[in-house]
Amino acid sequence: MKKVTWTWIVVSVISAFGSTTALAQSGADTYKAKCVSCHAADGSGSTPAGKSMKALPFNSPELVKASDDDLIAATKNGKGKMPAYKGKLTDAQIKDVVAYIRTLQK
Ligand code: HEC
């Protein structure tokens, strides 16, 4: 019986850690999966696609000043050549990916 209890505790602790990491990572993961091709890993927009479409670097003053709502709206609805992600990403994923973009502005 004792052995079973320990196994259960170990399994719960591991899965709790696993899910916390997944939450913290999800914005970064979404960004790496969907956004780097144009915006580049550092948010500079310096990839060939980003350059040809003139994606602004995320750390440019107007995007640092833009509200979260502005960036969320641009991600949801698209802007210029930027594709719309409404229906492709959930609201929660969009919020997380914008939070990740904020970390690229520092
Ligand atoms: C196919 C290339 C492409 C992909 C993929 C892409 N973007 Fe963009 N993005 C652009 C371009 C181009 C602009 C500049 C739009 C403009 O100002 O005309 C832009 C602009 C933005 C802006 C700023 C809008 C503003 O106010 O200037 C945000 C925020 C943004 N993208 C988020 C994302 C996120 C988040 C993803 C991934 C889920 C993503 N983008 C994927 C091309 C892309």
PDB file of C-alpha atoms and ligand atoms in Angstrom:
ATOM      1  CA  MET A   1       0.000   0.000   0.000  1.00  0.00           C
ATOM      2  CA  LYS A   2       2.780   2.389   0.985  1.00  0.00           C
ATOM      3  CA  LYS A   3       4.547   1.819  -2.296  1.00  0.00           C
ATOM      4  CA  VAL A   4       1.392   2.608  -4.263  1.00  0.00           C
ATOM      5  CA  THR A   5       0.945   5.908  -2.387  1.00  0.00           C
ATOM      6  CA  TRP A   6       4.506   6.992  -3.157  1.00  0.00           C
ATOM      7  CA  THR A   7       4.127   6.126  -6.786  1.00  0.00           C
ATOM      8  CA  TRP A   8       0.972   8.226  -6.872  1.00  0.00           C
ATOM      9  CA  ILE A   9       2.717  11.200  -5.236  1.00  0.00           C
ATOM     10  CA  VAL A  10       5.664  11.035  -7.606  1.00  0.00           C
ATOM     11  CA  VAL A  11       3.394  10.808 -10.631  1.00  0.00           C
ATOM     12  CA  SER A  12       1.265  13.776  -9.447  1.00  0.00           C
ATOM     13  CA  VAL A  13       4.306  15.946  -8.786  1.00  0.00           C
ATOM     14  CA  ILE A  14       5.776  15.186 -12.189  1.00  0.00           C
ATOM     15  CA  SER A  15       2.526  15.918 -13.988  1.00  0.00           C
ATOM     16  CA  ALA A  16       2.011  19.157 -12.010  1.00  0.00           C
ATOM     17  CA  PHE A  17       5.465  20.367 -13.075  1.00  0.00           C
ATOM     18  CA  GLY A  18       4.839  19.283 -16.614  1.00  0.00           C
ATOM     19  CA  SER A  19       1.679  21.345 -16.933  1.00  0.00           C
ATOM     20  CA  THR A  20       3.170  24.476 -15.302  1.00  0.00           C
ATOM     21  CA  THR A  21       6.008  24.407 -17.791  1.00  0.00           C
ATOM     22  CA  ALA A  22       3.557  23.906 -20.643  1.00  0.00           C
ATOM     23  CA  LEU A  23       1.635  27.025 -19.599  1.00  0.00           C
ATOM     24  CA  ALA A  24       4.719  29.198 -19.332  1.00  0.00           C
ATOM     25  CA  GLN A  25       5.953  27.882 -22.653  1.00  0.00           C
ATOM     26  CA  SER A  26       2.804  28.095 -24.717  1.00  0.00           C
ATOM     27  CA  GLY A  27       3.231  31.700 -25.891  1.00  0.00           C
ATOM     28  CA  ALA A  28       6.801  30.999 -26.939  1.00  0.00           C
ATOM     29  CA  ASP A  29       5.788  27.739 -28.616  1.00  0.00           C
ATOM     30  CA  THR A  30       3.008  29.400 -30.594  1.00  0.00           C
ATOM     31  CA  TYR A  31       5.392  32.146 -31.635  1.00  0.00           C
ATOM     32  CA  LYS A  32       8.049  29.667 -32.761  1.00  0.00           C
ATOM     33  CA  ALA A  33       5.501  27.571 -34.643  1.00  0.00           C
ATOM     34  CA  LYS A  34       3.506  30.327 -36.363  1.00  0.00           C
ATOM     35  CA  CYS A  35       5.259  33.670 -36.255  1.00  0.00           C
ATOM     36  CA  VAL A  36       9.045  33.276 -36.639  1.00  0.00           C
ATOM     37  CA  SER A  37       8.877  32.777 -40.400  1.00  0.00           C
ATOM     38  CA  CYS A  38       8.049  36.466 -40.796  1.00  0.00           C
ATOM     39  CA  HIS A  39       8.835  38.085 -37.449  1.00  0.00           C
ATOM     40  CA  ALA A  40      12.140  36.215 -36.753  1.00  0.00           C
ATOM     41  CA  ALA A  41      13.060  34.580 -33.440  1.00  0.00           C
ATOM     42  CA  ASP A  42      14.096  37.931 -31.953  1.00  0.00           C
ATOM     43  CA  GLY A  43      11.020  39.800 -33.239  1.00  0.00           C
ATOM     44  CA  SER A  44      13.101  41.937 -35.601  1.00  0.00           C
ATOM     45  CA  GLY A  45      11.224  40.846 -38.735  1.00  0.00           C
ATOM     46  CA  SER A  46      14.586  40.226 -40.372  1.00  0.00           C
ATOM     47  CA  THR A  47      13.673  36.985 -42.161  1.00  0.00           C
ATOM     48  CA  PRO A  48      13.393  37.112 -45.976  1.00  0.00           C
ATOM     49  CA  ALA A  49       9.573  36.940 -45.724  1.00  0.00           C
ATOM     50  CA  GLY A  50       9.455  39.544 -42.954  1.00  0.00           C
ATOM     51  CA  LYS A  51      11.710  41.899 -44.924  1.00  0.00           C
ATOM     52  CA  SER A  52       9.804  41.533 -48.155  1.00  0.00           C
ATOM     53  CA  MET A  53       6.515  42.293 -46.350  1.00  0.00           C
ATOM     54  CA  LYS A  54       8.076  45.057 -44.261  1.00  0.00           C
ATOM     55  CA  ALA A  55       7.127  43.635 -40.864  1.00  0.00           C
ATOM     56  CA  LEU A  56       8.120  46.212 -38.249  1.00  0.00           C
ATOM     57  CA  PRO A  57      10.494  45.049 -35.526  1.00  0.00           C
ATOM     58  CA  PHE A  58       8.452  44.453 -32.359  1.00  0.00           C
ATOM     59  CA  ASN A  59      10.827  46.710 -30.439  1.00  0.00           C
ATOM     60  CA  SER A  60      10.123  49.709 -32.654  1.00  0.00           C
ATOM     61  CA  PRO A  61       8.684  52.622 -30.632  1.00  0.00           C
ATOM     62  CA  GLU A  62       5.158  52.489 -32.072  1.00  0.00           C
ATOM     63  CA  LEU A  63       4.793  48.812 -31.242  1.00  0.00           C
ATOM     64  CA  VAL A  64       6.245  49.246 -27.752  1.00  0.00           C
ATOM     65  CA  LYS A  65       3.648  52.001 -27.245  1.00  0.00           C
ATOM     66  CA  ALA A  66       0.792  49.951 -28.753  1.00  0.00           C
ATOM     67  CA  SER A  67      -1.582  48.458 -26.175  1.00  0.00           C
ATOM     68  CA  ASP A  68      -1.997  44.719 -25.675  1.00  0.00           C
ATOM     69  CA  ASP A  69      -5.450  45.135 -27.198  1.00  0.00           C
ATOM     70  CA  ASP A  70      -3.909  46.626 -30.365  1.00  0.00           C
ATOM     71  CA  LEU A  71      -1.468  43.748 -30.725  1.00  0.00           C
ATOM     72  CA  ILE A  72      -4.174  41.180 -29.968  1.00  0.00           C
ATOM     73  CA  ALA A  73      -6.452  42.794 -32.573  1.00  0.00           C
ATOM     74  CA  ALA A  74      -3.671  42.768 -35.196  1.00  0.00           C
ATOM     75  CA  THR A  75      -3.027  39.076 -34.488  1.00  0.00           C
ATOM     76  CA  LYS A  76      -6.721  38.183 -34.598  1.00  0.00           C
ATOM     77  CA  ASN A  77      -7.745  40.209 -37.615  1.00  0.00           C
ATOM     78  CA  GLY A  78      -4.483  40.495 -39.496  1.00  0.00           C
ATOM     79  CA  LYS A  79      -2.990  43.723 -40.743  1.00  0.00           C
ATOM     80  CA  GLY A  80      -1.639  44.521 -44.204  1.00  0.00           C
ATOM     81  CA  LYS A  81       0.128  41.323 -45.292  1.00  0.00           C
ATOM     82  CA  MET A  82      -0.026  39.862 -41.802  1.00  0.00           C
ATOM     83  CA  PRO A  83      -2.406  36.872 -41.812  1.00  0.00           C
ATOM     84  CA  ALA A  84      -5.419  36.798 -39.429  1.00  0.00           C
ATOM     85  CA  TYR A  85      -5.267  34.149 -36.718  1.00  0.00           C
ATOM     86  CA  LYS A  86      -8.866  34.331 -35.552  1.00  0.00           C
ATOM     87  CA  GLY A  87     -10.201  30.766 -35.670  1.00  0.00           C
ATOM     88  CA  LYS A  88      -6.655  29.356 -36.053  1.00  0.00           C
ATOM     89  CA  LEU A  89      -5.527  30.202 -32.536  1.00  0.00           C
ATOM     90  CA  THR A  90      -7.724  30.443 -29.435  1.00  0.00           C
ATOM     91  CA  ASP A  91      -8.118  33.773 -27.622  1.00  0.00           C
ATOM     92  CA  ALA A  92      -5.949  32.342 -24.837  1.00  0.00           C
ATOM     93  CA  GLN A  93      -3.183  31.397 -27.290  1.00  0.00           C
ATOM     94  CA  ILE A  94      -3.297  34.867 -28.844  1.00  0.00           C
ATOM     95  CA  LYS A  95      -3.059  36.485 -25.413  1.00  0.00           C
ATOM     96  CA  ASP A  96      -0.073  34.260 -24.534  1.00  0.00           C
ATOM     97  CA  VAL A  97       1.715  34.916 -27.801  1.00  0.00           C
ATOM     98  CA  VAL A  98       1.265  38.698 -27.370  1.00  0.00           C
ATOM     99  CA  ALA A  99       2.661  38.362 -23.829  1.00  0.00           C
ATOM    100  CA  TYR A 100       5.637  36.584 -25.404  1.00  0.00           C
ATOM    101  CA  ILE A 101       6.040  39.408 -27.959  1.00  0.00           C
ATOM    102  CA  ARG A 102       6.274  41.814 -25.000  1.00  0.00           C
ATOM    103  CA  THR A 103       9.324  39.893 -23.780  1.00  0.00           C
ATOM    104  CA  LEU A 104      10.954  40.484 -27.191  1.00  0.00           C
ATOM    105  CA  GLN A 105      10.507  44.233 -26.799  1.00  0.00           C
ATOM    106  CA  LYS A 106      12.950  44.488 -23.906  1.00  0.00           C
TER     107      LYS A 106
HETATM  108  C1  HEC B   1       3.301  35.743 -43.430  1.00  0.00           C
HETATM  109  C2  HEC B   1       4.102  36.595 -42.565  1.00  0.00           C
HETATM  110  C3  HEC B   1       3.623  36.809 -41.149  1.00  0.00           C
HETATM  111  C4  HEC B   1       3.331  35.849 -40.204  1.00  0.00           C
HETATM  112  C5  HEC B   1       3.402  34.339 -40.341  1.00  0.00           C
HETATM  113  C6  HEC B   1       2.999  36.581 -39.000  1.00  0.00           C
HETATM  114  N1  HEC B   1       3.051  37.924 -39.218  1.00  0.00           N
HETATM  115 FE1  HEC B   1       2.640  39.391 -37.855  1.00  0.00          FE
HETATM  116  N2  HEC B   1       3.017  40.807 -39.271  1.00  0.00           N
HETATM  117  C7  HEC B   1       3.399  40.562 -40.565  1.00  0.00           C
HETATM  118  C8  HEC B   1       3.539  41.826 -41.276  1.00  0.00           C
HETATM  119  C9  HEC B   1       3.952  41.985 -42.715  1.00  0.00           C
HETATM  120  C10 HEC B   1       3.211  42.840 -40.349  1.00  0.00           C
HETATM  121  C11 HEC B   1       3.167  44.343 -40.597  1.00  0.00           C
HETATM  122  C12 HEC B   1       1.758  44.685 -40.980  1.00  0.00           C
HETATM  123  C13 HEC B   1       1.581  46.126 -41.404  1.00  0.00           C
HETATM  124  O1  HEC B   1       1.832  46.987 -40.557  1.00  0.00           O
HETATM  125  O2  HEC B   1       1.202  46.343 -42.551  1.00  0.00           O
HETATM  126  C14 HEC B   1       2.908  42.163 -39.089  1.00  0.00           C
HETATM  127  C15 HEC B   1       2.537  42.821 -37.941  1.00  0.00           C
HETATM  128  C16 HEC B   1       2.271  42.193 -36.731  1.00  0.00           C
HETATM  129  C17 HEC B   1       1.915  42.875 -35.507  1.00  0.00           C
HETATM  130  C18 HEC B   1       1.916  44.366 -35.285  1.00  0.00           C
HETATM  131  C19 HEC B   1       0.803  45.053 -35.957  1.00  0.00           C
HETATM  132  C20 HEC B   1       1.046  46.523 -35.961  1.00  0.00           C
HETATM  133  O3  HEC B   1       0.290  47.214 -35.268  1.00  0.00           O
HETATM  134  O4  HEC B   1       1.936  46.984 -36.720  1.00  0.00           O
HETATM  135  C21 HEC B   1       1.694  41.922 -34.561  1.00  0.00           C
HETATM  136  C22 HEC B   1       1.307  42.135 -33.110  1.00  0.00           C
HETATM  137  C23 HEC B   1       1.925  40.654 -35.185  1.00  0.00           C
HETATM  138  N3  HEC B   1       2.259  40.855 -36.505  1.00  0.00           N
HETATM  139  C24 HEC B   1       1.813  39.459 -34.543  1.00  0.00           C
HETATM  140  C25 HEC B   1       1.996  38.222 -35.151  1.00  0.00           C
HETATM  141  C26 HEC B   1       1.833  36.974 -34.459  1.00  0.00           C
HETATM  142  C27 HEC B   1       1.484  36.839 -32.991  1.00  0.00           C
HETATM  143  C28 HEC B   1       2.061  35.989 -35.371  1.00  0.00           C
HETATM  144  C29 HEC B   1       1.996  34.498 -35.148  1.00  0.00           C
HETATM  145  C30 HEC B   1       0.793  33.975 -34.543  1.00  0.00           C
HETATM  146  C31 HEC B   1       2.379  36.633 -36.636  1.00  0.00           C
HETATM  147  N4  HEC B   1       2.335  37.984 -36.457  1.00  0.00           N
HETATM  148  C32 HEC B   1       2.657  35.959 -37.810  1.00  0.00           C
HETATM  149  C33 HEC B   1       3.626  39.328 -41.135  1.00  0.00           C
HETATM  150  C34 HEC B   1       3.434  38.114 -40.526  1.00  0.00           C
END
